[in-house]
Amino acid sequence: MSADPLAVYPRGSALDDHGHLLLGGCDALELAREHGTPAYVVAEEDLREQARAYRVAFDRYAPGAHVSFASKAFPCTAVLRVLEEEGLGCDVASGGELALALNAGFAPDRIHLHGNAKSEGELQAAVDHGLRQVVVDNGDDVTRLARIAADRGTVQAVSIRVTPDVRGDTHDGISTGQADSKFGLGLDEARATIDRIRGLGSLRLEALHFHVGSQLLELDVFRRAVAAIAPLTDGIAEVNLGGGLGVAYTADEAGRLPTVDEYARVKVSAVRDLIGERVRISDEPGRSLVGRSGVTLYTVETVKRNVSTWVAVDGGMADNLRPMLYGARYEAQIADRFVARGAAGATACRVVGKHCESSDVLVADAELDDPKPGDVLVTPVTGAYGYAMANTYNGVPRPPVVFVSGGRSRVVVRRERIDELWSRDV
Ligand code: LLP
């Protein structure tokens, strides 16, 4: 067994005397029996601890910093409630995410609205609820929002999303800081938009924002982004540094990524060095808040040898699109027979889903201990952008979300029912 077989599992996970995986004190096999599979399991204590790690880190370097959860990473009421209770704000990117955040209990003045194609209705909702900020992404946002706020006789606080023309080390599909991007305004357009907003009575410009990408593995990109926007910050009260910290998905990556403390220190010191003490700091992490708290449990349906050893499970690309979209690498284990890579009993296999596509591969290079039908298989680090991007391809109902804590489990999102597959059919 490698140094720590649970290196990327939620904090508090363990292997019991029989080798069974414990999540929040619950036996993974019992969880699978009780709640069925596939199931997203979230360790509540790990989630709370990560939220506190963010608060503590930002408070340490920038007391009073405003940290929001990028709710797109795990848009479910129970997760939002936990993060609200832990004192975070909420970043929403659509009217749907806004409704979810409000319903989960976020006060409107702790929510800000993003979106590169906001509708009239989304902008109206933002103004009517009195959101903390609307993040302007384009000139049409300014035109519409100014009119909506003026019609209501109110002044809406805004920030401007700036595309700083920097490129981080991540997959092209989740890189956003480059000049040629569908998100935000380039540096020249941003400068013109700052002047334009300042001339409008119904909008109040508070902040500049950048988000340069997601699953970023090195921190230098943030300093380059701060340097790029610094010349625009005259009279600006706040900068939002946009989240983006990567997480370790596999044990070999564990310990090689920046910690939340390092991330906060680098971001804050870039602002202090390049802009100064006068601006407030905000951030909006998604993945690194929720990624490690979640694992997915599957049941092995069949094992066969066709050149490779194929271990097919009862979920796949409908509950985790990330391998297919970004070639994302995960690891897998049989929940009661963990085995180290390269160990005598480890079989090299491809863990695949049940969907009708050859690219429905969850883990291309797994090593499992004698996988058999009926085994419970676990993939760690599925808390971010798993549930969020789930779909019902091939008529597979979406899995439940189960919280575990102190040896107890509770369903916070029930499994989708088969009859819901046609519940909207007219
Ligand atoms: N702020 C904005 C404006 C964003 O667009 C995002 C993510 C975040 C914050 C949060 O970034 P994070 O801390 O999670 O890196 N589905 C992809 C990730 C897409 C990220 C979209 N934007 C994936 O599964 O890798």
Tab-separated table of C-alpha atoms and ligand atoms in Angstrom:
chain	number	residue	atom	x	y	z
A	1	MET	CA	0.000	0.000	0.000
A	2	SER	CA	1.366	3.461	-0.899
A	3	ALA	CA	2.134	5.935	1.871
A	4	ASP	CA	-1.493	6.928	2.391
A	5	PRO	CA	-4.214	5.000	0.554
A	6	LEU	CA	-6.707	7.664	1.634
A	7	ALA	CA	-4.612	10.656	0.558
A	8	VAL	CA	-7.362	12.153	-1.604
A	9	TYR	CA	-10.372	10.872	0.357
A	10	PRO	CA	-12.358	13.217	2.622
A	11	ARG	CA	-10.639	14.013	5.905
A	12	GLY	CA	-11.842	11.599	8.572
A	13	SER	CA	-12.011	8.651	6.151
A	14	ALA	CA	-10.473	5.403	7.365
A	15	LEU	CA	-10.117	1.697	6.622
A	16	ASP	CA	-11.565	-0.424	9.443
A	17	ASP	CA	-10.159	-3.694	10.799
A	18	HIS	CA	-11.807	-5.611	7.955
A	19	GLY	CA	-10.410	-3.244	5.341
A	20	HIS	CA	-13.761	-1.571	4.713
A	21	LEU	CA	-13.717	2.096	3.734
A	22	LEU	CA	-15.314	4.352	6.360
A	23	LEU	CA	-16.665	7.721	5.237
A	24	GLY	CA	-17.744	10.063	8.026
A	25	GLY	CA	-17.715	6.988	10.261
A	26	CYS	CA	-20.062	5.050	7.933
A	27	ASP	CA	-19.088	1.782	6.240
A	28	ALA	CA	-19.144	2.382	2.472
A	29	LEU	CA	-20.683	-1.073	1.907
A	30	GLU	CA	-23.526	-0.237	4.295
A	31	LEU	CA	-24.033	3.095	2.549
A	32	ALA	CA	-24.285	1.314	-0.793
A	33	ARG	CA	-26.770	-1.196	0.636
A	34	GLU	CA	-28.897	1.425	2.334
A	35	HIS	CA	-28.936	4.118	-0.350
A	36	GLY	CA	-28.226	2.134	-3.513
A	37	THR	CA	-25.654	2.996	-6.158
A	38	PRO	CA	-24.490	5.050	-7.865
A	39	ALA	CA	-24.522	7.545	-5.017
A	40	TYR	CA	-22.659	10.751	-4.301
A	41	VAL	CA	-21.477	10.670	-0.683
A	42	VAL	CA	-20.392	13.917	0.990
A	43	ALA	CA	-18.441	14.007	4.264
A	44	GLU	CA	-20.022	16.979	5.996
A	45	GLU	CA	-17.166	17.553	8.442
A	46	ASP	CA	-14.635	17.694	5.618
A	47	LEU	CA	-16.803	20.225	3.810
A	48	ARG	CA	-17.074	22.392	6.920
A	49	GLU	CA	-13.362	22.104	7.588
A	50	GLN	CA	-12.524	23.218	4.072
A	51	ALA	CA	-14.854	26.215	4.363
A	52	ARG	CA	-13.124	27.132	7.624
A	53	ALA	CA	-9.705	26.668	6.012
A	54	TYR	CA	-10.730	29.256	3.423
A	55	ARG	CA	-12.075	31.685	6.010
A	56	VAL	CA	-9.022	31.310	8.232
A	57	ALA	CA	-6.550	31.672	5.350
A	58	PHE	CA	-8.145	34.803	3.906
A	59	ASP	CA	-8.715	36.326	7.338
A	60	ARG	CA	-5.061	35.751	8.097
A	61	TYR	CA	-3.782	37.687	5.080
A	62	ALA	CA	-6.741	39.980	4.366
A	63	PRO	CA	-8.979	40.347	7.434
A	64	GLY	CA	-12.590	40.826	6.424
A	65	ALA	CA	-12.102	39.367	2.926
A	66	HIS	CA	-15.346	38.190	1.334
A	67	VAL	CA	-15.138	34.511	0.335
A	68	SER	CA	-18.002	33.144	-1.731
A	69	PHE	CA	-18.740	29.627	-2.929
A	70	ALA	CA	-18.928	29.285	-6.722
A	71	SER	CA	-22.166	27.356	-6.468
A	72	LYS	CA	-21.874	25.837	-9.960
A	73	ALA	CA	-19.402	23.357	-8.467
A	74	PHE	CA	-22.053	21.653	-6.306
A	75	PRO	CA	-25.444	23.331	-6.679
A	76	CYS	CA	-27.485	21.512	-4.062
A	77	THR	CA	-29.382	22.949	-1.110
A	78	ALA	CA	-27.647	20.975	1.636
A	79	VAL	CA	-24.167	21.927	0.417
A	80	LEU	CA	-25.198	25.579	0.070
A	81	ARG	CA	-26.682	25.557	3.593
A	82	VAL	CA	-23.485	24.218	5.111
A	83	LEU	CA	-21.396	26.857	3.356
A	84	GLU	CA	-23.870	29.589	4.319
A	85	GLU	CA	-23.622	28.468	7.950
A	86	GLU	CA	-19.837	28.584	7.670
A	87	GLY	CA	-20.098	32.262	6.765
A	88	LEU	CA	-19.375	32.205	3.036
A	89	GLY	CA	-21.114	34.232	0.352
A	90	CYS	CA	-22.476	32.729	-2.856
A	91	ASP	CA	-21.530	33.191	-6.513
A	92	VAL	CA	-24.359	32.309	-8.884
A	93	ALA	CA	-24.130	32.161	-12.661
A	94	SER	CA	-27.792	31.978	-13.678
A	95	GLY	CA	-31.324	32.653	-12.495
A	96	GLY	CA	-31.575	29.006	-11.509
A	97	GLU	CA	-28.483	29.127	-9.326
A	98	LEU	CA	-29.777	32.391	-7.834
A	99	ALA	CA	-33.104	30.794	-6.903
A	100	LEU	CA	-31.268	27.825	-5.407
A	101	ALA	CA	-29.019	30.088	-3.311
A	102	LEU	CA	-31.945	32.166	-2.029
A	103	ASN	CA	-33.942	29.046	-1.263
A	104	ALA	CA	-30.981	27.600	0.631
A	105	GLY	CA	-30.969	30.677	2.853
A	106	PHE	CA	-28.281	32.995	1.520
A	107	ALA	CA	-29.139	36.622	2.211
A	108	PRO	CA	-29.262	38.535	-1.101
A	109	ASP	CA	-26.507	40.842	0.076
A	110	ARG	CA	-24.178	37.836	0.202
A	111	ILE	CA	-24.904	36.759	-3.380
A	112	HIS	CA	-23.392	38.042	-6.625
A	113	LEU	CA	-24.535	37.194	-10.134
A	114	HIS	CA	-22.221	36.159	-12.967
A	115	GLY	CA	-22.991	35.171	-16.532
A	116	ASN	CA	-21.676	35.872	-20.020
A	117	ALA	CA	-25.192	35.797	-21.500
A	118	LYS	CA	-27.493	37.107	-18.799
A	119	SER	CA	-31.136	37.403	-19.729
A	120	GLU	CA	-33.368	40.378	-19.021
A	121	GLY	CA	-35.150	38.216	-16.433
A	122	GLU	CA	-31.925	37.282	-14.662
A	123	LEU	CA	-30.876	40.926	-14.445
A	124	GLN	CA	-34.305	41.934	-13.175
A	125	ALA	CA	-34.167	39.240	-10.490
A	126	ALA	CA	-30.740	40.479	-9.400
A	127	VAL	CA	-31.975	44.043	-8.990
A	128	ASP	CA	-35.300	43.065	-7.415
A	129	HIS	CA	-33.566	40.908	-4.795
A	130	GLY	CA	-30.941	43.572	-4.125
A	131	LEU	CA	-27.961	41.299	-4.746
A	132	ARG	CA	-24.573	42.293	-3.395
A	133	GLN	CA	-23.239	42.778	-6.922
A	134	VAL	CA	-23.954	42.013	-10.530
A	135	VAL	CA	-20.773	41.121	-12.384
A	136	VAL	CA	-20.891	42.939	-15.712
A	137	ASP	CA	-19.483	40.736	-18.481
A	138	ASN	CA	-20.255	42.821	-21.588
A	139	GLY	CA	-21.639	46.149	-22.745
A	140	ASP	CA	-25.158	44.807	-23.126
A	141	ASP	CA	-25.212	43.922	-19.437
A	142	VAL	CA	-24.505	47.589	-18.707
A	143	THR	CA	-27.230	48.876	-20.998
A	144	ARG	CA	-29.894	46.544	-19.655
A	145	LEU	CA	-28.927	46.709	-16.018
A	146	ALA	CA	-28.760	50.512	-15.998
A	147	ARG	CA	-32.253	50.672	-17.491
A	148	ILE	CA	-33.702	48.082	-15.089
A	149	ALA	CA	-32.229	49.794	-12.017
A	150	ALA	CA	-33.313	53.247	-13.244
A	151	ASP	CA	-36.874	52.000	-13.894
A	152	ARG	CA	-37.011	50.817	-10.298
A	153	GLY	CA	-35.496	53.998	-8.951
A	154	THR	CA	-32.605	52.146	-7.397
A	155	VAL	CA	-28.830	51.972	-7.688
A	156	GLN	CA	-27.322	48.556	-8.383
A	157	ALA	CA	-23.781	47.734	-7.253
A	158	VAL	CA	-21.710	46.152	-9.988
A	159	SER	CA	-18.309	44.735	-10.677
A	160	ILE	CA	-16.658	44.248	-14.054
A	161	ARG	CA	-15.241	40.929	-15.186
A	162	VAL	CA	-11.916	41.649	-16.828
A	163	THR	CA	-10.134	39.238	-19.147
A	164	PRO	CA	-6.522	39.858	-18.131
A	165	ASP	CA	-4.868	38.041	-21.051
A	166	VAL	CA	-2.971	35.525	-18.966
A	167	ARG	CA	-2.904	31.763	-19.421
A	168	GLY	CA	-2.739	29.333	-16.498
A	169	ASP	CA	-1.643	25.725	-16.500
A	170	THR	CA	-4.922	23.904	-17.090
A	171	HIS	CA	-7.076	22.169	-19.704
A	172	ASP	CA	-8.163	24.405	-22.624
A	173	GLY	CA	-11.823	23.708	-21.855
A	174	ILE	CA	-11.560	25.372	-18.450
A	175	SER	CA	-9.091	28.152	-19.266
A	176	THR	CA	-10.736	31.582	-19.323
A	177	GLY	CA	-8.103	34.286	-18.786
A	178	GLN	CA	-6.758	34.401	-22.345
A	179	ALA	CA	-7.522	37.503	-24.447
A	180	ASP	CA	-9.691	35.629	-26.935
A	181	SER	CA	-12.351	34.466	-24.490
A	182	LYS	CA	-16.124	34.452	-24.382
A	183	PHE	CA	-15.905	35.688	-20.789
A	184	GLY	CA	-15.366	39.220	-19.576
A	185	LEU	CA	-14.027	42.376	-21.166
A	186	GLY	CA	-10.505	42.857	-22.455
A	187	LEU	CA	-8.332	45.448	-20.752
A	188	ASP	CA	-9.180	48.289	-23.173
A	189	GLU	CA	-12.899	47.508	-23.203
A	190	ALA	CA	-12.847	47.242	-19.430
A	191	ARG	CA	-11.329	50.719	-19.129
A	192	ALA	CA	-14.005	52.162	-21.398
A	193	THR	CA	-16.713	50.335	-19.460
A	194	ILE	CA	-15.420	51.704	-16.164
A	195	ASP	CA	-15.830	55.241	-17.533
A	196	ARG	CA	-19.233	54.417	-18.957
A	197	ILE	CA	-20.588	52.986	-15.695
A	198	ARG	CA	-19.263	55.962	-13.751
A	199	GLY	CA	-21.439	58.169	-15.922
A	200	LEU	CA	-24.608	56.248	-15.065
A	201	GLY	CA	-26.681	57.214	-12.047
A	202	SER	CA	-28.324	53.837	-11.597
A	203	LEU	CA	-25.139	51.770	-11.351
A	204	ARG	CA	-22.398	51.983	-8.749
A	205	LEU	CA	-19.057	50.466	-9.731
A	206	GLU	CA	-17.504	48.699	-6.749
A	207	ALA	CA	-15.199	45.973	-7.969
A	208	LEU	CA	-13.085	44.461	-10.688
A	209	HIS	CA	-13.148	40.704	-11.131
A	210	PHE	CA	-11.105	38.082	-12.939
A	211	HIS	CA	-11.406	34.332	-13.218
A	212	VAL	CA	-8.549	32.978	-15.288
A	213	GLY	CA	-9.393	29.303	-15.224
A	214	SER	CA	-10.139	26.300	-13.081
A	215	GLN	CA	-8.059	23.383	-11.742
A	216	LEU	CA	-5.038	25.712	-11.756
A	217	LEU	CA	-1.977	23.896	-10.489
A	218	GLU	CA	0.405	26.809	-9.996
A	219	LEU	CA	-0.154	30.161	-8.334
A	220	ASP	CA	1.989	32.471	-10.455
A	221	VAL	CA	-0.876	33.051	-12.887
A	222	PHE	CA	-2.795	34.937	-10.194
A	223	ARG	CA	0.026	37.428	-9.748
A	224	ARG	CA	0.154	37.975	-13.502
A	225	ALA	CA	-3.592	38.542	-13.543
A	226	VAL	CA	-3.433	41.047	-10.680
A	227	ALA	CA	-0.596	42.857	-12.470
A	228	ALA	CA	-2.710	43.080	-15.622
A	229	ILE	CA	-5.729	44.647	-13.916
A	230	ALA	CA	-3.797	46.850	-11.478
A	231	PRO	CA	-3.662	49.858	-13.863
A	232	LEU	CA	-7.489	49.853	-13.938
A	233	THR	CA	-8.044	49.995	-10.192
A	234	ASP	CA	-8.052	53.757	-9.559
A	235	GLY	CA	-11.075	54.462	-7.398
A	236	ILE	CA	-12.048	50.776	-7.272
A	237	ALA	CA	-13.019	49.525	-3.795
A	238	GLU	CA	-12.725	45.767	-4.239
A	239	VAL	CA	-11.038	43.127	-6.369
A	240	ASN	CA	-12.504	39.653	-6.790
A	241	LEU	CA	-9.796	37.090	-7.460
A	242	GLY	CA	-12.095	34.473	-8.922
A	243	GLY	CA	-11.277	31.089	-7.336
A	244	GLY	CA	-9.564	28.545	-9.577
A	245	LEU	CA	-7.347	26.544	-7.207
A	246	GLY	CA	-6.826	22.978	-8.393
A	247	VAL	CA	-7.249	19.849	-6.284
A	248	ALA	CA	-5.400	16.515	-6.234
A	249	TYR	CA	-7.505	13.829	-7.886
A	250	THR	CA	-5.083	10.967	-7.383
A	251	ALA	CA	-2.695	9.924	-4.626
A	252	ASP	CA	0.334	10.703	-6.806
A	253	GLU	CA	-0.857	14.316	-7.061
A	254	ALA	CA	-1.540	14.619	-3.324
A	255	GLY	CA	0.736	17.049	-1.547
A	256	ARG	CA	1.939	18.523	-4.853
A	257	LEU	CA	-0.712	21.225	-5.162
A	258	PRO	CA	-0.695	24.564	-3.375
A	259	THR	CA	-2.551	24.615	-0.073
A	260	VAL	CA	-5.445	26.988	0.568
A	261	ASP	CA	-3.144	28.981	2.845
A	262	GLU	CA	-0.475	29.362	0.140
A	263	TYR	CA	-3.136	30.253	-2.392
A	264	ALA	CA	-4.623	32.969	-0.174
A	265	ARG	CA	-1.165	34.314	0.682
A	266	VAL	CA	-0.098	34.561	-2.963
A	267	LYS	CA	-3.350	36.165	-4.067
A	268	VAL	CA	-3.449	38.665	-1.236
A	269	SER	CA	0.214	39.603	-1.475
A	270	ALA	CA	-0.138	40.167	-5.217
A	271	VAL	CA	-2.934	42.626	-4.510
A	272	ARG	CA	-1.048	44.342	-1.702
A	273	ASP	CA	2.165	44.615	-3.755
A	274	LEU	CA	0.649	45.611	-7.085
A	275	ILE	CA	-2.493	47.534	-6.124
A	276	GLY	CA	-2.085	48.479	-2.476
A	277	GLU	CA	-3.773	48.282	0.903
A	278	ARG	CA	-6.857	50.273	0.017
A	279	VAL	CA	-8.850	47.601	-1.877
A	280	ARG	CA	-11.048	44.972	-0.230
A	281	ILE	CA	-10.425	41.416	-1.377
A	282	SER	CA	-12.950	38.825	-2.406
A	283	ASP	CA	-12.633	35.344	-3.874
A	284	GLU	CA	-15.018	32.700	-5.183
A	285	PRO	CA	-13.593	29.172	-5.045
A	286	GLY	CA	-15.672	26.248	-6.211
A	287	ARG	CA	-13.769	23.024	-6.841
A	288	SER	CA	-11.263	23.365	-4.010
A	289	LEU	CA	-14.062	23.939	-1.469
A	290	VAL	CA	-16.117	20.871	-2.312
A	291	GLY	CA	-14.025	18.527	-4.472
A	292	ARG	CA	-12.410	16.385	-1.825
A	293	SER	CA	-15.513	16.148	0.385
A	294	GLY	CA	-17.337	13.989	-2.138
A	295	VAL	CA	-16.840	10.434	-3.376
A	296	THR	CA	-19.014	8.330	-5.657
A	297	LEU	CA	-20.043	4.762	-4.874
A	298	TYR	CA	-20.838	2.386	-7.721
A	299	THR	CA	-21.632	-1.305	-7.986
A	300	VAL	CA	-19.615	-3.457	-10.374
A	301	GLU	CA	-22.026	-5.064	-12.837
A	302	THR	CA	-19.630	-7.116	-14.909
A	303	VAL	CA	-15.964	-7.836	-15.450
A	304	LYS	CA	-14.633	-9.081	-18.751
A	305	ARG	CA	-11.430	-9.437	-20.673
A	306	ASN	CA	-11.354	-8.018	-24.216
A	307	VAL	CA	-7.640	-7.348	-24.570
A	308	SER	CA	-7.993	-5.047	-21.500
A	309	THR	CA	-9.811	-6.031	-18.316
A	310	TRP	CA	-13.059	-4.037	-18.362
A	311	VAL	CA	-14.809	-3.371	-15.086
A	312	ALA	CA	-18.239	-1.954	-15.881
A	313	VAL	CA	-20.187	-0.156	-13.168
A	314	ASP	CA	-23.776	1.035	-12.785
A	315	GLY	CA	-22.986	4.712	-13.460
A	316	GLY	CA	-20.529	6.550	-15.677
A	317	MET	CA	-20.507	9.611	-17.861
A	318	ALA	CA	-24.010	10.608	-16.740
A	319	ASP	CA	-22.842	11.127	-13.139
A	320	ASN	CA	-19.249	12.145	-13.938
A	321	LEU	CA	-18.623	13.844	-17.268
A	322	ARG	CA	-15.175	15.082	-16.338
A	323	PRO	CA	-13.074	12.204	-17.703
A	324	MET	CA	-14.894	12.503	-21.004
A	325	LEU	CA	-14.832	16.317	-21.251
A	326	TYR	CA	-11.338	17.033	-19.994
A	327	GLY	CA	-9.556	13.679	-19.929
A	328	ALA	CA	-9.686	14.064	-16.143
A	329	ARG	CA	-7.869	11.316	-14.202
A	330	TYR	CA	-9.474	9.671	-11.186
A	331	GLU	CA	-8.517	6.696	-9.068
A	332	ALA	CA	-10.740	3.818	-7.998
A	333	GLN	CA	-10.755	1.097	-5.358
A	334	ILE	CA	-13.038	-1.741	-4.340
A	335	ALA	CA	-14.481	-0.300	-1.120
A	336	ASP	CA	-13.589	-3.303	1.070
A	337	ARG	CA	-10.366	-4.401	-0.675
A	338	PHE	CA	-8.042	-1.448	-1.172
A	339	VAL	CA	-4.849	-2.422	-2.944
A	340	ALA	CA	-1.658	-0.486	-3.630
A	341	ARG	CA	-0.615	0.181	-7.202
A	342	GLY	CA	1.838	-2.445	-8.342
A	343	ALA	CA	1.040	-4.780	-5.402
A	344	ALA	CA	0.859	-8.532	-6.011
A	345	GLY	CA	-2.951	-8.677	-5.943
A	346	ALA	CA	-3.546	-5.576	-8.092
A	347	THR	CA	-5.203	-6.131	-11.474
A	348	ALA	CA	-4.787	-3.396	-14.089
A	349	CYS	CA	-8.215	-2.566	-15.444
A	350	ARG	CA	-10.330	0.038	-17.147
A	351	VAL	CA	-13.295	1.144	-15.066
A	352	VAL	CA	-16.060	2.043	-17.475
A	353	GLY	CA	-19.626	3.243	-17.235
A	354	LYS	CA	-22.836	1.744	-18.582
A	355	HIS	CA	-23.427	4.380	-21.261
A	356	CYS	CA	-23.419	3.761	-24.989
A	357	GLU	CA	-20.127	5.455	-25.821
A	358	SER	CA	-16.631	4.070	-25.978
A	359	SER	CA	-15.352	7.206	-24.276
A	360	ASP	CA	-17.482	6.482	-21.184
A	361	VAL	CA	-14.351	5.557	-19.233
A	362	LEU	CA	-14.240	6.622	-15.578
A	363	VAL	CA	-10.724	5.430	-14.762
A	364	ALA	CA	-8.526	4.270	-17.622
A	365	ASP	CA	-5.668	2.957	-15.495
A	366	ALA	CA	-7.202	1.561	-12.310
A	367	GLU	CA	-5.592	-1.204	-10.308
A	368	LEU	CA	-8.164	-3.212	-8.363
A	369	ASP	CA	-8.088	-6.260	-6.128
A	370	ASP	CA	-9.896	-9.046	-7.996
A	371	PRO	CA	-12.978	-7.022	-9.043
A	372	LYS	CA	-16.220	-9.047	-9.233
A	373	PRO	CA	-19.857	-8.326	-9.975
A	374	GLY	CA	-21.538	-6.961	-6.841
A	375	ASP	CA	-18.424	-5.272	-5.514
A	376	VAL	CA	-18.812	-1.673	-4.382
A	377	LEU	CA	-16.351	0.541	-6.238
A	378	VAL	CA	-15.432	4.016	-5.048
A	379	THR	CA	-13.970	6.992	-6.908
A	380	PRO	CA	-12.751	9.832	-4.669
A	381	VAL	CA	-12.744	13.600	-5.303
A	382	THR	CA	-16.070	13.744	-7.105
A	383	GLY	CA	-17.532	16.559	-4.973
A	384	ALA	CA	-16.978	19.259	-7.600
A	385	TYR	CA	-18.656	19.361	-11.007
A	386	GLY	CA	-19.991	15.804	-10.706
A	387	TYR	CA	-23.538	16.243	-9.418
A	388	ALA	CA	-23.407	19.669	-11.081
A	389	MET	CA	-23.042	18.255	-14.586
A	390	ALA	CA	-25.072	15.068	-14.089
A	391	ASN	CA	-27.528	14.104	-16.795
A	392	THR	CA	-29.862	11.232	-17.606
A	393	TYR	CA	-28.201	9.896	-20.752
A	394	ASN	CA	-29.474	6.429	-21.651
A	395	GLY	CA	-32.389	6.924	-19.263
A	396	VAL	CA	-30.250	6.554	-16.165
A	397	PRO	CA	-31.818	8.466	-13.246
A	398	ARG	CA	-29.511	10.869	-11.454
A	399	PRO	CA	-27.947	9.566	-8.216
A	400	PRO	CA	-28.806	10.745	-4.720
A	401	VAL	CA	-26.543	12.902	-2.563
A	402	VAL	CA	-25.942	11.384	0.857
A	403	PHE	CA	-24.311	13.305	3.712
A	404	VAL	CA	-22.267	11.333	6.222
A	405	SER	CA	-21.111	12.550	9.609
A	406	GLY	CA	-20.394	10.942	12.993
A	407	GLY	CA	-21.343	7.471	11.801
A	408	ARG	CA	-24.736	8.567	10.472
A	409	SER	CA	-25.937	9.102	6.923
A	410	ARG	CA	-28.806	11.166	5.578
A	411	VAL	CA	-30.139	11.636	2.085
A	412	VAL	CA	-30.053	15.316	1.110
A	413	VAL	CA	-31.026	14.809	-2.539
A	414	ARG	CA	-33.047	11.688	-3.282
A	415	ARG	CA	-32.363	9.503	-6.291
A	416	GLU	CA	-34.272	10.575	-9.391
A	417	ARG	CA	-37.175	8.214	-10.088
A	418	ILE	CA	-37.610	6.427	-13.390
A	419	ASP	CA	-41.021	8.070	-13.916
A	420	GLU	CA	-39.345	11.472	-13.713
A	421	LEU	CA	-37.676	10.625	-17.006
A	422	TRP	CA	-40.998	11.349	-18.737
A	423	SER	CA	-42.501	13.724	-16.187
A	424	ARG	CA	-42.033	16.711	-18.552
A	425	ASP	CA	-43.231	14.941	-21.654
A	426	VAL	CA	-46.449	16.488	-22.961
B	1	LLP	N1	-15.808	32.118	-10.721
B	1	LLP	C1	-16.188	32.025	-11.992
B	1	LLP	C2	-16.645	33.221	-12.693
B	1	LLP	C3	-16.169	30.784	-12.633
B	1	LLP	O1	-16.541	30.695	-13.895
B	1	LLP	C4	-15.753	29.635	-11.926
B	1	LLP	C5	-15.732	28.330	-12.562
B	1	LLP	C6	-15.375	29.789	-10.569
B	1	LLP	C7	-15.398	31.045	-10.012
B	1	LLP	C8	-14.924	28.633	-9.731
B	1	LLP	O2	-13.743	28.111	-10.174
B	1	LLP	P1	-13.077	26.909	-9.369
B	1	LLP	O3	-12.623	27.405	-8.031
B	1	LLP	O4	-14.089	25.846	-9.240
B	1	LLP	O5	-11.938	26.506	-10.235
B	1	LLP	N2	-16.830	21.935	-15.215
B	1	LLP	C9	-15.389	22.173	-15.113
B	1	LLP	C10	-15.074	23.419	-14.327
B	1	LLP	C11	-15.676	24.647	-14.922
B	1	LLP	C12	-15.343	25.876	-14.121
B	1	LLP	C13	-16.238	26.976	-14.501
B	1	LLP	N3	-16.044	28.167	-13.773
B	1	LLP	C14	-14.716	20.964	-14.510
B	1	LLP	O6	-15.406	20.004	-14.155
B	1	LLP	O7	-13.490	20.922	-14.403
